[in-house]
JSON list of C-alpha atoms in Angstrom, two decimals:
[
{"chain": "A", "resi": 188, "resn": "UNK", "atom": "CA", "xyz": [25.07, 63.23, -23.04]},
{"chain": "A", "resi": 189, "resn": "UNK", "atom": "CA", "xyz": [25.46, 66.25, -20.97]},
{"chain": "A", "resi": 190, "resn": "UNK", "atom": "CA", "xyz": [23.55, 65.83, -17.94]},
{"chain": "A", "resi": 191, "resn": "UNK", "atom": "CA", "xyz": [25.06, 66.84, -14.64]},
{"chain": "A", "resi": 192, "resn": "UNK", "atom": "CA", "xyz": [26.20, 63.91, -11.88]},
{"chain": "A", "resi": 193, "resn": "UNK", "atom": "CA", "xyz": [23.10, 63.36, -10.01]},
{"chain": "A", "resi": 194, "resn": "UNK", "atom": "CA", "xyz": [23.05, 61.50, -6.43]},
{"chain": "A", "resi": 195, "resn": "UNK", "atom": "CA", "xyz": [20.80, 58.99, -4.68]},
{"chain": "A", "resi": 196, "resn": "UNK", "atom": "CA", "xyz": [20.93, 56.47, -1.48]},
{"chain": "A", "resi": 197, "resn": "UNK", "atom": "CA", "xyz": [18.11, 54.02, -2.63]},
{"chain": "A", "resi": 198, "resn": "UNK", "atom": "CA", "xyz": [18.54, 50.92, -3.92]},
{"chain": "A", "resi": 199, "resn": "UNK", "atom": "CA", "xyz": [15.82, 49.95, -7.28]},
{"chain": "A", "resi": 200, "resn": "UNK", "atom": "CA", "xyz": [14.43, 46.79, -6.86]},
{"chain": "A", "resi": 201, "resn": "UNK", "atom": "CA", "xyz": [11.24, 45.50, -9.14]},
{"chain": "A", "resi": 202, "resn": "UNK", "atom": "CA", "xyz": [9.66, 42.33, -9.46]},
{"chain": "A", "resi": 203, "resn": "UNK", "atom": "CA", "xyz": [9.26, 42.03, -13.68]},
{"chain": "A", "resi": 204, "resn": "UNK", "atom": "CA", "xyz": [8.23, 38.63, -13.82]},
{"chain": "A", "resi": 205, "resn": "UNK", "atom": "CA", "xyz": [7.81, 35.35, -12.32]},
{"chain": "A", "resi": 206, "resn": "UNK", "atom": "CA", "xyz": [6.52, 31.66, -12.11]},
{"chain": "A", "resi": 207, "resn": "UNK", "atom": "CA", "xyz": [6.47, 30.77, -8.75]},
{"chain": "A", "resi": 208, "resn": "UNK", "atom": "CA", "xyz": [3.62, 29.71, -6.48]},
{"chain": "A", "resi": 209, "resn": "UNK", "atom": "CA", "xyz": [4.12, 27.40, -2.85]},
{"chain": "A", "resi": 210, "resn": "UNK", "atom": "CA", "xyz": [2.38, 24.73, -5.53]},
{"chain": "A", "resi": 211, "resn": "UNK", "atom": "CA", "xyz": [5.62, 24.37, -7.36]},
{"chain": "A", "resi": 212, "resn": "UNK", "atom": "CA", "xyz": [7.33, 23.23, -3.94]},
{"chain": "A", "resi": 213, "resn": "UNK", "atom": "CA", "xyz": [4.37, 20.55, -3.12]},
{"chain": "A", "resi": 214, "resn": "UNK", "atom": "CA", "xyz": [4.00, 19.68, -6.76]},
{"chain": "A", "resi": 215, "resn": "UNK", "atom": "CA", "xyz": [7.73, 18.82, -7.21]},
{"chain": "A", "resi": 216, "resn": "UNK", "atom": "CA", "xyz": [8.05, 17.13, -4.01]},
{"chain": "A", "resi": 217, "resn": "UNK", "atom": "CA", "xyz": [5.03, 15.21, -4.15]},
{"chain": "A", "resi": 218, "resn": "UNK", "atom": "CA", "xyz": [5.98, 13.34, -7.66]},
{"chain": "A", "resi": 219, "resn": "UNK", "atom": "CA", "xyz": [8.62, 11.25, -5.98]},
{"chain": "A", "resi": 220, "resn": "UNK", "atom": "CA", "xyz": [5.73, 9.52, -3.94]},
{"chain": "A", "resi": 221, "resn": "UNK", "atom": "CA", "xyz": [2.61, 10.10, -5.43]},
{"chain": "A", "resi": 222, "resn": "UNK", "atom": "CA", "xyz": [3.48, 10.73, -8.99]},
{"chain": "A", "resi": 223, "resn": "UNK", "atom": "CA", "xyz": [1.53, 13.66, -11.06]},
{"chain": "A", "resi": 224, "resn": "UNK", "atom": "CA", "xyz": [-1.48, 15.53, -9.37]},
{"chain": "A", "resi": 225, "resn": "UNK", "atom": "CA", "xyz": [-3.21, 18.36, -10.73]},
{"chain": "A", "resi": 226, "resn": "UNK", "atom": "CA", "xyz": [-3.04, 21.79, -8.95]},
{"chain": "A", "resi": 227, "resn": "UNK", "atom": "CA", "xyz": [-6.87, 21.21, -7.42]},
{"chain": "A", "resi": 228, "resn": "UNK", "atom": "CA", "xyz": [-5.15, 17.97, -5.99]},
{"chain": "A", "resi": 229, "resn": "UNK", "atom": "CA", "xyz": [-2.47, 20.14, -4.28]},
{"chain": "A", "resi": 230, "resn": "UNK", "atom": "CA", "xyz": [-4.61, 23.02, -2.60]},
{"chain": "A", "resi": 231, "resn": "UNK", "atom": "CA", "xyz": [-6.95, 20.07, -0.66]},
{"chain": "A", "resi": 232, "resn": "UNK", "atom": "CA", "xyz": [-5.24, 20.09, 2.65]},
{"chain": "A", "resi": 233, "resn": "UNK", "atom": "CA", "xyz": [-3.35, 23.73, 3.43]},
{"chain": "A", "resi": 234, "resn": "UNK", "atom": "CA", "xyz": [-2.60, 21.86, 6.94]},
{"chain": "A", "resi": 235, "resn": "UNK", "atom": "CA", "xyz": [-1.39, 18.99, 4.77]},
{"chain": "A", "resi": 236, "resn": "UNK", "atom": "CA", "xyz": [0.49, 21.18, 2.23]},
{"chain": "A", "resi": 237, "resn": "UNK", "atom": "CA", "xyz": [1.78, 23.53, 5.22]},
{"chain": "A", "resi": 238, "resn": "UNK", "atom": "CA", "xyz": [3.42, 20.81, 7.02]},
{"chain": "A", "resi": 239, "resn": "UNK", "atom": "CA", "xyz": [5.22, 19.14, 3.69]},
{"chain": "A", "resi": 240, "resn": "UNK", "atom": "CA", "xyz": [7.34, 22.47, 2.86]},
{"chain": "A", "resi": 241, "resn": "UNK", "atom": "CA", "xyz": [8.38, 22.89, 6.45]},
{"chain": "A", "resi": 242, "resn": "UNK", "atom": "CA", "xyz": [9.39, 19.13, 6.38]},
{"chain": "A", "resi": 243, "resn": "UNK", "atom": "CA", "xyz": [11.39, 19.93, 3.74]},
{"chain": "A", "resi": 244, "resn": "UNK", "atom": "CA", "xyz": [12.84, 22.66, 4.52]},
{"chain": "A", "resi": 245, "resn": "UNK", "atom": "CA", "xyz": [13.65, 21.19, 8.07]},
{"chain": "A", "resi": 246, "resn": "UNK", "atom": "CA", "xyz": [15.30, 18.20, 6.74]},
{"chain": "A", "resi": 247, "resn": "UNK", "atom": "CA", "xyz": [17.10, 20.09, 3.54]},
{"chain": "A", "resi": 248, "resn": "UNK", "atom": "CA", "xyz": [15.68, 18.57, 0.83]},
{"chain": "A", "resi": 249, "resn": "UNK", "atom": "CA", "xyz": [16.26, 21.40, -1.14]},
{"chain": "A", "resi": 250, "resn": "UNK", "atom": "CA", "xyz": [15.38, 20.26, -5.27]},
{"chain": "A", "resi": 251, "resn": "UNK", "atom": "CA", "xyz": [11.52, 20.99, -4.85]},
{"chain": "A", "resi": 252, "resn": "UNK", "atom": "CA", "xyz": [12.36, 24.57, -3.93]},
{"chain": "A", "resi": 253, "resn": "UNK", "atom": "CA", "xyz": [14.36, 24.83, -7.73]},
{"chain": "A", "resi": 254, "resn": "UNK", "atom": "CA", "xyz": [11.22, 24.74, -9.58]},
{"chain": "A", "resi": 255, "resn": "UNK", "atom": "CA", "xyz": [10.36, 28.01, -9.71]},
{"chain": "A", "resi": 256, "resn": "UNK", "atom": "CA", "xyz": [11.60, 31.05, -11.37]},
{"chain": "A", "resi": 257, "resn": "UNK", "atom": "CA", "xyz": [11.99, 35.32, -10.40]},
{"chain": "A", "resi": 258, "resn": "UNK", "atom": "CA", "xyz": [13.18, 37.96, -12.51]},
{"chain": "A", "resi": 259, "resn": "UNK", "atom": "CA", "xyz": [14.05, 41.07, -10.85]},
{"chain": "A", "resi": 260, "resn": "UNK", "atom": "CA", "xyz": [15.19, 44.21, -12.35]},
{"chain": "A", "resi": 261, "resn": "UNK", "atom": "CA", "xyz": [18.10, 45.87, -10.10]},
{"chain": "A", "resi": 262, "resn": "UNK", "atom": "CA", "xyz": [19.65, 49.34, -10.17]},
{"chain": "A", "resi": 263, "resn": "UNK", "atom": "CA", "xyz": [21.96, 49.91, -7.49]},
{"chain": "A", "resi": 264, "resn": "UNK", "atom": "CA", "xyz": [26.09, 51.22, -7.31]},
{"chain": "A", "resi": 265, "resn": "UNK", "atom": "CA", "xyz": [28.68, 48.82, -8.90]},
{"chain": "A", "resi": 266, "resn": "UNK", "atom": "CA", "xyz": [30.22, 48.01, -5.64]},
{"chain": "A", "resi": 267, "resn": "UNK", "atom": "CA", "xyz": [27.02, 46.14, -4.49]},
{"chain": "A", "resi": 268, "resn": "UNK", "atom": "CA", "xyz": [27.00, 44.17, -8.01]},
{"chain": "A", "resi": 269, "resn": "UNK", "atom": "CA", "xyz": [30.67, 43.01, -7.55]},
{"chain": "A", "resi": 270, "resn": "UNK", "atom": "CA", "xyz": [29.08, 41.35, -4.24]},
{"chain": "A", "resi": 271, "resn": "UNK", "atom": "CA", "xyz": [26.00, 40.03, -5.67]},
{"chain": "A", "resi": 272, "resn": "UNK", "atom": "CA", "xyz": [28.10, 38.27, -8.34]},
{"chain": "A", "resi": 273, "resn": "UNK", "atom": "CA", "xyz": [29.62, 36.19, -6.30]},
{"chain": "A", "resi": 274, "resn": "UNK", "atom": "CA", "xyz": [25.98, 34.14, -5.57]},
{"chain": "A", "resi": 275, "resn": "UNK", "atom": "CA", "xyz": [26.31, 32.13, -8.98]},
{"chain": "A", "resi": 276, "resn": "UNK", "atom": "CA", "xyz": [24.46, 28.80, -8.45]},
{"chain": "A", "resi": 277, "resn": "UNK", "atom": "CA", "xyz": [21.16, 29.53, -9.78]},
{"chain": "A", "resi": 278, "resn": "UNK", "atom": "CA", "xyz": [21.54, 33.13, -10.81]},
{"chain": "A", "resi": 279, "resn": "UNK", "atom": "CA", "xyz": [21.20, 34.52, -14.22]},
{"chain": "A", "resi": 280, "resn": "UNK", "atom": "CA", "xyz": [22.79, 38.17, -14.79]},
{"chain": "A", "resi": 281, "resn": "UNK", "atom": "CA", "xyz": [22.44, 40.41, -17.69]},
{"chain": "A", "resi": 282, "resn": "UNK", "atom": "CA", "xyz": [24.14, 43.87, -16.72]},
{"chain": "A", "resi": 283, "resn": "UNK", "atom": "CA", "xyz": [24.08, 46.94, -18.85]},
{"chain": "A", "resi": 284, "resn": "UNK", "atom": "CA", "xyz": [27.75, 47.63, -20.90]},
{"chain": "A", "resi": 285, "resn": "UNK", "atom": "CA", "xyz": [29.70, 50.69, -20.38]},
{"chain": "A", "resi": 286, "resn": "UNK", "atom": "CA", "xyz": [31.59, 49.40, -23.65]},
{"chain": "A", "resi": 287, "resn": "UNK", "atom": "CA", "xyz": [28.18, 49.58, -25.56]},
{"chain": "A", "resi": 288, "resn": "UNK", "atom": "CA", "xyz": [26.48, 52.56, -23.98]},
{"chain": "A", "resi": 289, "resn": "UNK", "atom": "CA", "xyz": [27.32, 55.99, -22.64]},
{"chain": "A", "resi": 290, "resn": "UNK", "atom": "CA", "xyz": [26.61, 55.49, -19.14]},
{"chain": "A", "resi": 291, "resn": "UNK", "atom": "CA", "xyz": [24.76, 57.93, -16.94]},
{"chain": "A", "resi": 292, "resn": "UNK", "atom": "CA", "xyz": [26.42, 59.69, -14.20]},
{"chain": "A", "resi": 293, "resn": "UNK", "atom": "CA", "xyz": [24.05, 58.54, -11.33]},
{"chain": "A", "resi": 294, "resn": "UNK", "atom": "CA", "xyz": [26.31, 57.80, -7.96]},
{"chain": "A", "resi": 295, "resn": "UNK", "atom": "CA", "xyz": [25.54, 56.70, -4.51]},
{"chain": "A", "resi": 296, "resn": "UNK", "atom": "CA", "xyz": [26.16, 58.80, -1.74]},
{"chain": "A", "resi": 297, "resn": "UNK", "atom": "CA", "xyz": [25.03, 57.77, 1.91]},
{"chain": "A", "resi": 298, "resn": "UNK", "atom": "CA", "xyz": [22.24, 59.58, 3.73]},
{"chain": "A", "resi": 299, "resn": "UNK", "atom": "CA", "xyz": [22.17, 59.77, 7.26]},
{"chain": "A", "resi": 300, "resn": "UNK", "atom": "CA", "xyz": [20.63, 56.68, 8.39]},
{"chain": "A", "resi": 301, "resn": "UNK", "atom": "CA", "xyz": [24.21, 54.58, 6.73]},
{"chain": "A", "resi": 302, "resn": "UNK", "atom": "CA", "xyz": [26.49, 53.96, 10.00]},
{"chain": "A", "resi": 303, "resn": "UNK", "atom": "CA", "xyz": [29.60, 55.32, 8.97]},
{"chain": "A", "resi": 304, "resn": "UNK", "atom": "CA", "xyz": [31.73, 54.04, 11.73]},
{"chain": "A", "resi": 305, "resn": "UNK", "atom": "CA", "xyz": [33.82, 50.39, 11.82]},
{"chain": "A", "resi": 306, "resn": "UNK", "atom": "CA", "xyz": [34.71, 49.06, 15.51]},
{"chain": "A", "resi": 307, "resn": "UNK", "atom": "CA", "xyz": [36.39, 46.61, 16.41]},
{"chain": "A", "resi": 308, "resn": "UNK", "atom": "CA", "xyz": [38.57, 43.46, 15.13]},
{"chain": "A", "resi": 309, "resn": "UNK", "atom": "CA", "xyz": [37.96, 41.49, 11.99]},
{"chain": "A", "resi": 310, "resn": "UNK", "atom": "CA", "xyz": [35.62, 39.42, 12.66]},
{"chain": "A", "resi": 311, "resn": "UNK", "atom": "CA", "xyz": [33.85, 40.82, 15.36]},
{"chain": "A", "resi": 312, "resn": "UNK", "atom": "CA", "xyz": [32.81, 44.12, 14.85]},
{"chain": "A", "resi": 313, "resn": "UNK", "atom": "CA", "xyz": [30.47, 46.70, 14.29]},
{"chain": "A", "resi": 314, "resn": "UNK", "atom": "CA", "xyz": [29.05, 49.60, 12.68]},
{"chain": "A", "resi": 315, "resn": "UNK", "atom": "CA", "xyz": [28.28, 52.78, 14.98]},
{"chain": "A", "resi": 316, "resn": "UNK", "atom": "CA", "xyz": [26.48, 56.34, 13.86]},
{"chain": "A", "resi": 317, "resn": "UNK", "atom": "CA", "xyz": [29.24, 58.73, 12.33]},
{"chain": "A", "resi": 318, "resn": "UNK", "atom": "CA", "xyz": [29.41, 62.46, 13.55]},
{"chain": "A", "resi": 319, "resn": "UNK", "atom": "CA", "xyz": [27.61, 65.31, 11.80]},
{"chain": "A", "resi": 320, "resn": "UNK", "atom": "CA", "xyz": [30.91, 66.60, 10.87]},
{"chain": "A", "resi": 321, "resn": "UNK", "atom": "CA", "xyz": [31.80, 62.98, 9.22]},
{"chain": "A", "resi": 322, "resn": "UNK", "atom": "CA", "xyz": [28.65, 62.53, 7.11]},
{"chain": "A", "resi": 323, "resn": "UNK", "atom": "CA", "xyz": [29.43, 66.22, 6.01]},
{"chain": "A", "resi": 324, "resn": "UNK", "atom": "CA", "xyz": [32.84, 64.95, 4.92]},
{"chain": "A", "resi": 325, "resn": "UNK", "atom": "CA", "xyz": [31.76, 61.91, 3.20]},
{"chain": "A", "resi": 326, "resn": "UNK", "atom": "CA", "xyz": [29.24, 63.92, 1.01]},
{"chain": "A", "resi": 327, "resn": "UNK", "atom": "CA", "xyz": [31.67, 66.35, 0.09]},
{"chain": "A", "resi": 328, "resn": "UNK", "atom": "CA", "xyz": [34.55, 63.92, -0.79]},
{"chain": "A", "resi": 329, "resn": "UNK", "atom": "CA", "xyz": [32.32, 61.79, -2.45]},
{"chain": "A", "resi": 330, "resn": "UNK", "atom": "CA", "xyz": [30.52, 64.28, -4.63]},
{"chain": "A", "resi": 331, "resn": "UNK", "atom": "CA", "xyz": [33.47, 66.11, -5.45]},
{"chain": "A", "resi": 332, "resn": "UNK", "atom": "CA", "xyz": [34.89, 62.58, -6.85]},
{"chain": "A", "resi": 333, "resn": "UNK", "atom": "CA", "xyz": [32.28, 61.95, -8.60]},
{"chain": "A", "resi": 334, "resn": "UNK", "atom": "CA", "xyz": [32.29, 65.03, -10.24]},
{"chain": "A", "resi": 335, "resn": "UNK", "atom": "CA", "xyz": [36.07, 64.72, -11.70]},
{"chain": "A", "resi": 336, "resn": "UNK", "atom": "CA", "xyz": [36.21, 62.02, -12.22]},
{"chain": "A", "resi": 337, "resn": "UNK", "atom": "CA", "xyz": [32.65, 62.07, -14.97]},
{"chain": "A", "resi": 338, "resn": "UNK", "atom": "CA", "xyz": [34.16, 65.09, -16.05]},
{"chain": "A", "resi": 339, "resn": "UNK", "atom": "CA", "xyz": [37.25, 63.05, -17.24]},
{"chain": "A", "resi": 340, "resn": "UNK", "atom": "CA", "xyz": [34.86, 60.41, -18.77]},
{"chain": "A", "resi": 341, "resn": "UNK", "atom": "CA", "xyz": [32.97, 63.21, -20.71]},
{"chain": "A", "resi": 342, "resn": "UNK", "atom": "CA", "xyz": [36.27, 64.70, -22.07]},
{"chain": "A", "resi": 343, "resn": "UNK", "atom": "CA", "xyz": [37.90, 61.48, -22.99]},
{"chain": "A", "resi": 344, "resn": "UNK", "atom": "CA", "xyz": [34.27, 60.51, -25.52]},
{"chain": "A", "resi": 345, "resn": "UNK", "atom": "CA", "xyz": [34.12, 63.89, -26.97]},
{"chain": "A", "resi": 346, "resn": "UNK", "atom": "CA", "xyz": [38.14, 63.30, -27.74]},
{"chain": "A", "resi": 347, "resn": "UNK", "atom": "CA", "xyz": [37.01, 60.05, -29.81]},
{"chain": "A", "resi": 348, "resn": "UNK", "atom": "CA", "xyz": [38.18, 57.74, -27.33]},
{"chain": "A", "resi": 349, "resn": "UNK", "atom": "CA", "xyz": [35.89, 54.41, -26.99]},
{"chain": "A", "resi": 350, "resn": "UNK", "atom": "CA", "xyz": [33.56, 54.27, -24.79]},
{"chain": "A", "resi": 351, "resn": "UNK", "atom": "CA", "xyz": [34.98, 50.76, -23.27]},
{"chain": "A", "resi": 352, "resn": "UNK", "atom": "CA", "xyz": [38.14, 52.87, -22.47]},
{"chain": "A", "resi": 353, "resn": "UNK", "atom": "CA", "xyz": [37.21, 55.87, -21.00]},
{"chain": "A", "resi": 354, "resn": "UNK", "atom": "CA", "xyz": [34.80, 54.25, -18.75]},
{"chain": "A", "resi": 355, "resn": "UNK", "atom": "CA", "xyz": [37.88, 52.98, -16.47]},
{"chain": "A", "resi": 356, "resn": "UNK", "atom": "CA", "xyz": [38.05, 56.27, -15.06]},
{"chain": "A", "resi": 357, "resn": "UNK", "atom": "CA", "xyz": [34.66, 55.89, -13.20]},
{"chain": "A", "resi": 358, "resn": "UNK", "atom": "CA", "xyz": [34.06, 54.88, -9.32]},
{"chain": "A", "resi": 359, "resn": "UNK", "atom": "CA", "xyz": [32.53, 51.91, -8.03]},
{"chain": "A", "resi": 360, "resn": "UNK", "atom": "CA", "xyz": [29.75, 54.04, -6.57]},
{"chain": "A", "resi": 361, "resn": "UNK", "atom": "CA", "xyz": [28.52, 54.68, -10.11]},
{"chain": "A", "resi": 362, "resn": "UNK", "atom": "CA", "xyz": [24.61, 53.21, -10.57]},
{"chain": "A", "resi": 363, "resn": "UNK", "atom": "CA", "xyz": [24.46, 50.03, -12.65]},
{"chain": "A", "resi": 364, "resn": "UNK", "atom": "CA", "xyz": [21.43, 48.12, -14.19]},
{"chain": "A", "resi": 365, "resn": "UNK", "atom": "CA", "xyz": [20.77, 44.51, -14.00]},
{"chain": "A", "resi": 366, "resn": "UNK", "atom": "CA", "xyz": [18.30, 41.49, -14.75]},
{"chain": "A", "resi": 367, "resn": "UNK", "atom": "CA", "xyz": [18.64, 38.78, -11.94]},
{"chain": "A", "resi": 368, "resn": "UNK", "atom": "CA", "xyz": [17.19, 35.72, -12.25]},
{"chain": "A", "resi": 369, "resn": "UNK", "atom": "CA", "xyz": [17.03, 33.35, -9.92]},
{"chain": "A", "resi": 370, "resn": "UNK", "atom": "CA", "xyz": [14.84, 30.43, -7.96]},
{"chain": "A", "resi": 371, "resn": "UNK", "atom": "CA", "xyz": [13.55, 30.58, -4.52]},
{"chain": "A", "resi": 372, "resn": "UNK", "atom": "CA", "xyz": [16.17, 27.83, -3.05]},
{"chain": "A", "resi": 373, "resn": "UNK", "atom": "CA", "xyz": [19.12, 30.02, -4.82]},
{"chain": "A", "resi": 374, "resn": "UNK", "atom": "CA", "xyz": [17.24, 33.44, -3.49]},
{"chain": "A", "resi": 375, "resn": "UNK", "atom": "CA", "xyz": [17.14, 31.61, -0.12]},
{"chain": "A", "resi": 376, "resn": "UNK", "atom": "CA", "xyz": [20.49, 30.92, 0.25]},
{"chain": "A", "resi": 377, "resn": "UNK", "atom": "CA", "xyz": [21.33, 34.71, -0.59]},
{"chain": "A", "resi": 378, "resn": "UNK", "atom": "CA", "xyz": [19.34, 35.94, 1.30]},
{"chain": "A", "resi": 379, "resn": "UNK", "atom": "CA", "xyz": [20.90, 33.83, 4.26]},
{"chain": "A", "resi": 380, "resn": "UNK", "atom": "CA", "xyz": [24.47, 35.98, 3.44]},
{"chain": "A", "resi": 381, "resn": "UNK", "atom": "CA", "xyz": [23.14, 39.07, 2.84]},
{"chain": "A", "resi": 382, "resn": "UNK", "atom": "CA", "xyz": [20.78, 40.17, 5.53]},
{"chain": "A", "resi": 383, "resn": "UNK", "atom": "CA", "xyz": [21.05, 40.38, 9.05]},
{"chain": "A", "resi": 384, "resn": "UNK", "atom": "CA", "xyz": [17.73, 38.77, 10.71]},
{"chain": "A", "resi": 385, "resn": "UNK", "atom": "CA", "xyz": [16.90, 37.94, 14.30]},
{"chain": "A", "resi": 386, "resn": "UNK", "atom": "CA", "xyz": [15.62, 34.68, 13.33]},
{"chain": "A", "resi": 387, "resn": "UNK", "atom": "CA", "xyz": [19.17, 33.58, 11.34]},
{"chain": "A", "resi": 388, "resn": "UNK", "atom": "CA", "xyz": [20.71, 30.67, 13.04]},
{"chain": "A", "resi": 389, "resn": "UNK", "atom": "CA", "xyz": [24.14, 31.37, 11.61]},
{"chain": "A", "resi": 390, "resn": "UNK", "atom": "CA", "xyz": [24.79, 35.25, 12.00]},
{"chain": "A", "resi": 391, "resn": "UNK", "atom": "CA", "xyz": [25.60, 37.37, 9.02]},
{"chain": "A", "resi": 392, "resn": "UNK", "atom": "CA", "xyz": [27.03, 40.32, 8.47]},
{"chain": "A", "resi": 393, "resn": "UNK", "atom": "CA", "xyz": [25.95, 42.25, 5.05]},
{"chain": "A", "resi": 394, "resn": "UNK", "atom": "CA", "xyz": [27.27, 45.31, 3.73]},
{"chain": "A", "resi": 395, "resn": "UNK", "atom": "CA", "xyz": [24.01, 47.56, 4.12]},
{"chain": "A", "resi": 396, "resn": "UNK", "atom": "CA", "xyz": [23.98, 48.34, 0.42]},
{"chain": "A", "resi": 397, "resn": "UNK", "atom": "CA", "xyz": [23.21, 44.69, -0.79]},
{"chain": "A", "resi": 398, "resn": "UNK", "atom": "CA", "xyz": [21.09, 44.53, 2.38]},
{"chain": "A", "resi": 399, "resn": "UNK", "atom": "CA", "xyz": [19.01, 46.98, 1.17]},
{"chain": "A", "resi": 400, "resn": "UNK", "atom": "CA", "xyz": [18.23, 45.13, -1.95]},
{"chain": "A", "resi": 401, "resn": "UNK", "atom": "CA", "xyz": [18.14, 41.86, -0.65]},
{"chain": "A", "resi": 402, "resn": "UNK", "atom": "CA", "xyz": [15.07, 43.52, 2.04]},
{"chain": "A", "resi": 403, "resn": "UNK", "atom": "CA", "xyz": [13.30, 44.39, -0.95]},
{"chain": "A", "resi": 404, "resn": "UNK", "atom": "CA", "xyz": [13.64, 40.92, -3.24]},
{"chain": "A", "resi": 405, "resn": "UNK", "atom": "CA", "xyz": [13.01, 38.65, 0.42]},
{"chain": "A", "resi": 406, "resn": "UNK", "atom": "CA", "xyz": [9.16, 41.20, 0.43]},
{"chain": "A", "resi": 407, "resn": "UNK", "atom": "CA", "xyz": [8.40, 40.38, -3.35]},
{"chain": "A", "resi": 408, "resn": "UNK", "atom": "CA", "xyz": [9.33, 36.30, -2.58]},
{"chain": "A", "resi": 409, "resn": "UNK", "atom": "CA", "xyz": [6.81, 36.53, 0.90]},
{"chain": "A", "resi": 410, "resn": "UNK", "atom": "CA", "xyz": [4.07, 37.71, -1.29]},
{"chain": "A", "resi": 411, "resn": "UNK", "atom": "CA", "xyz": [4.63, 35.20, -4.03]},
{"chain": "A", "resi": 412, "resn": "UNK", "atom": "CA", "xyz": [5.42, 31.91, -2.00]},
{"chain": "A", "resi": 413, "resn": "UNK", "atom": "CA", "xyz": [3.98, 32.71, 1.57]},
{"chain": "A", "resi": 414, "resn": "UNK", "atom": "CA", "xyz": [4.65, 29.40, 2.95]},
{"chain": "A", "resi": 415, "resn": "UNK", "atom": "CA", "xyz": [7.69, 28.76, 1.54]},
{"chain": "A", "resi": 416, "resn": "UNK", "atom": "CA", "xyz": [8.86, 32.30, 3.47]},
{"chain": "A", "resi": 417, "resn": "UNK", "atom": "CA", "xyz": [7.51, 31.33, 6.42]},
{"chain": "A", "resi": 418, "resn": "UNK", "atom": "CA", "xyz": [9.10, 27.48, 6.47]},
{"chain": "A", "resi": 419, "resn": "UNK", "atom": "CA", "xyz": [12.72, 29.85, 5.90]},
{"chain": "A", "resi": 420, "resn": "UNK", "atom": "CA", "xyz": [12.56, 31.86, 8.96]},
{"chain": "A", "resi": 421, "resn": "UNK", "atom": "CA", "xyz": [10.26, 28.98, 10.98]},
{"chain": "A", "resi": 422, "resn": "UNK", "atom": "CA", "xyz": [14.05, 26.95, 10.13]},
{"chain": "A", "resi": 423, "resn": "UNK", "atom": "CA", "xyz": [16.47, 29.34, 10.87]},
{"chain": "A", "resi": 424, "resn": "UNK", "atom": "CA", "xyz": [16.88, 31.30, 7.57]},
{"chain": "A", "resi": 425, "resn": "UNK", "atom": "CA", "xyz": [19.27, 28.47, 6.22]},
{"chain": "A", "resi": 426, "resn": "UNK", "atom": "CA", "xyz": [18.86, 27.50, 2.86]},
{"chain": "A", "resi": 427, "resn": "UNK", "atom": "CA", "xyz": [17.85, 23.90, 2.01]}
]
């Protein structure tokens, strides 16, 4: 491979399959009292049906919200995948393999909408614009990494050294691939940690990386489960 170190700011987030429906929620939830019903059965009473997964999600009876399933394709820098691994109660990962494959020299560098700028104590802080001058500087120093240190990882395969080696000497801002598969009570709870929402009853604090691609899995979860989504933020944006 001999393609020059390219740079992006986006985060790649598709929806590439799924089975999940509000129905799963009422369907799962409604065995323990009224035993199987069809789908027809279900969809009677939206009041009805409306009411039962914000009961739910109110009191935290979280199993009904398990049966259900999303697979989303990810492509974002490894530094955001070394967060999202740490959700692993209903998550599936499959990431491409650096040992396996020569990987591509795609890296993130910021635009000018990322705040650059920490204040204050652990804690309790926030993130401020950065200067012209700074977002110059972090382009520059970041690119110029980038470029060495692919460069090294190009020299070291043409040498005949293995691929599961030579990949050490690559950044954490290098683009990475995934499968995630998860459930809507396990998105939920994610989704709680990793964005930063007006309606959270328990503030949060997410890089804006991860942010960026949990935004973009919470919009393909609304469309699928509407209810569901809107019993979350009705309750606080607290998982059940």
């Amino acid at each position: 491979m001999t393609d020059e170190p390219r740079f992006r700011s986006d985060m790649t987030v598709e929806l590439v399959k799924h089975s999940a429906a509000d129905t799963d929620v009422l369907w799962a939830a409604r065995v323990s009292t009224a035993g199987e019903q069809s789908l027809d059965e279900l969809s009677k009473d939206p009041e009805r049906s409306k009411g039962l997964i914000n009961y739910l999600m109110r009191d935290r009876h979280g199993s009904p919200f398990e049966h259900n399933s999303m697979t989303f394709f990810v492509s974002a820098p490894l530094f955001v995948f070394r967060e999202f691994h740490r959700h692993r109660v209903g998550w599936s990962y499959n990431e491409e393999s650096g040992r396996y494959r020569e990987l591509e020299p795609v890296f993130y560098v910021p635009d000018a909408t990322r705040k650059l700028v920490q204040q204050g104590r652990p804690g309790k802080y926030e993130f401020v614009e950065g200067t012209p001058e700074q977002l110059k500087l972090v382009e520059a120093a970041m690119t110029a990494s980038y470029e060495q240190s692919y460069a090294a990882y190009q020299e070291m395969l043409e040498a005949g050294v293995a691929r599961e080696v030579a990949r050490a000497t690559l950044p954490v801002g290098l683009y990475s691939s995934m499968y995630a598969t998860c459930n809507a009570r396990s998105l939920m709870h994610f989704l709680g940690l990793r964005t930063k929402h007006e309606l959270a009853k328990v503030p949060s604090f997410p890089q804006r990386e991860i942010e960026m691609v949990a935004e973009r899995m919470e919009a393909e979860w609304a469309r699928l489960m509407p209810l569901t989504h809107a019993a979350f933020n009705a309750n606080g944006r607290v998982a059940p």
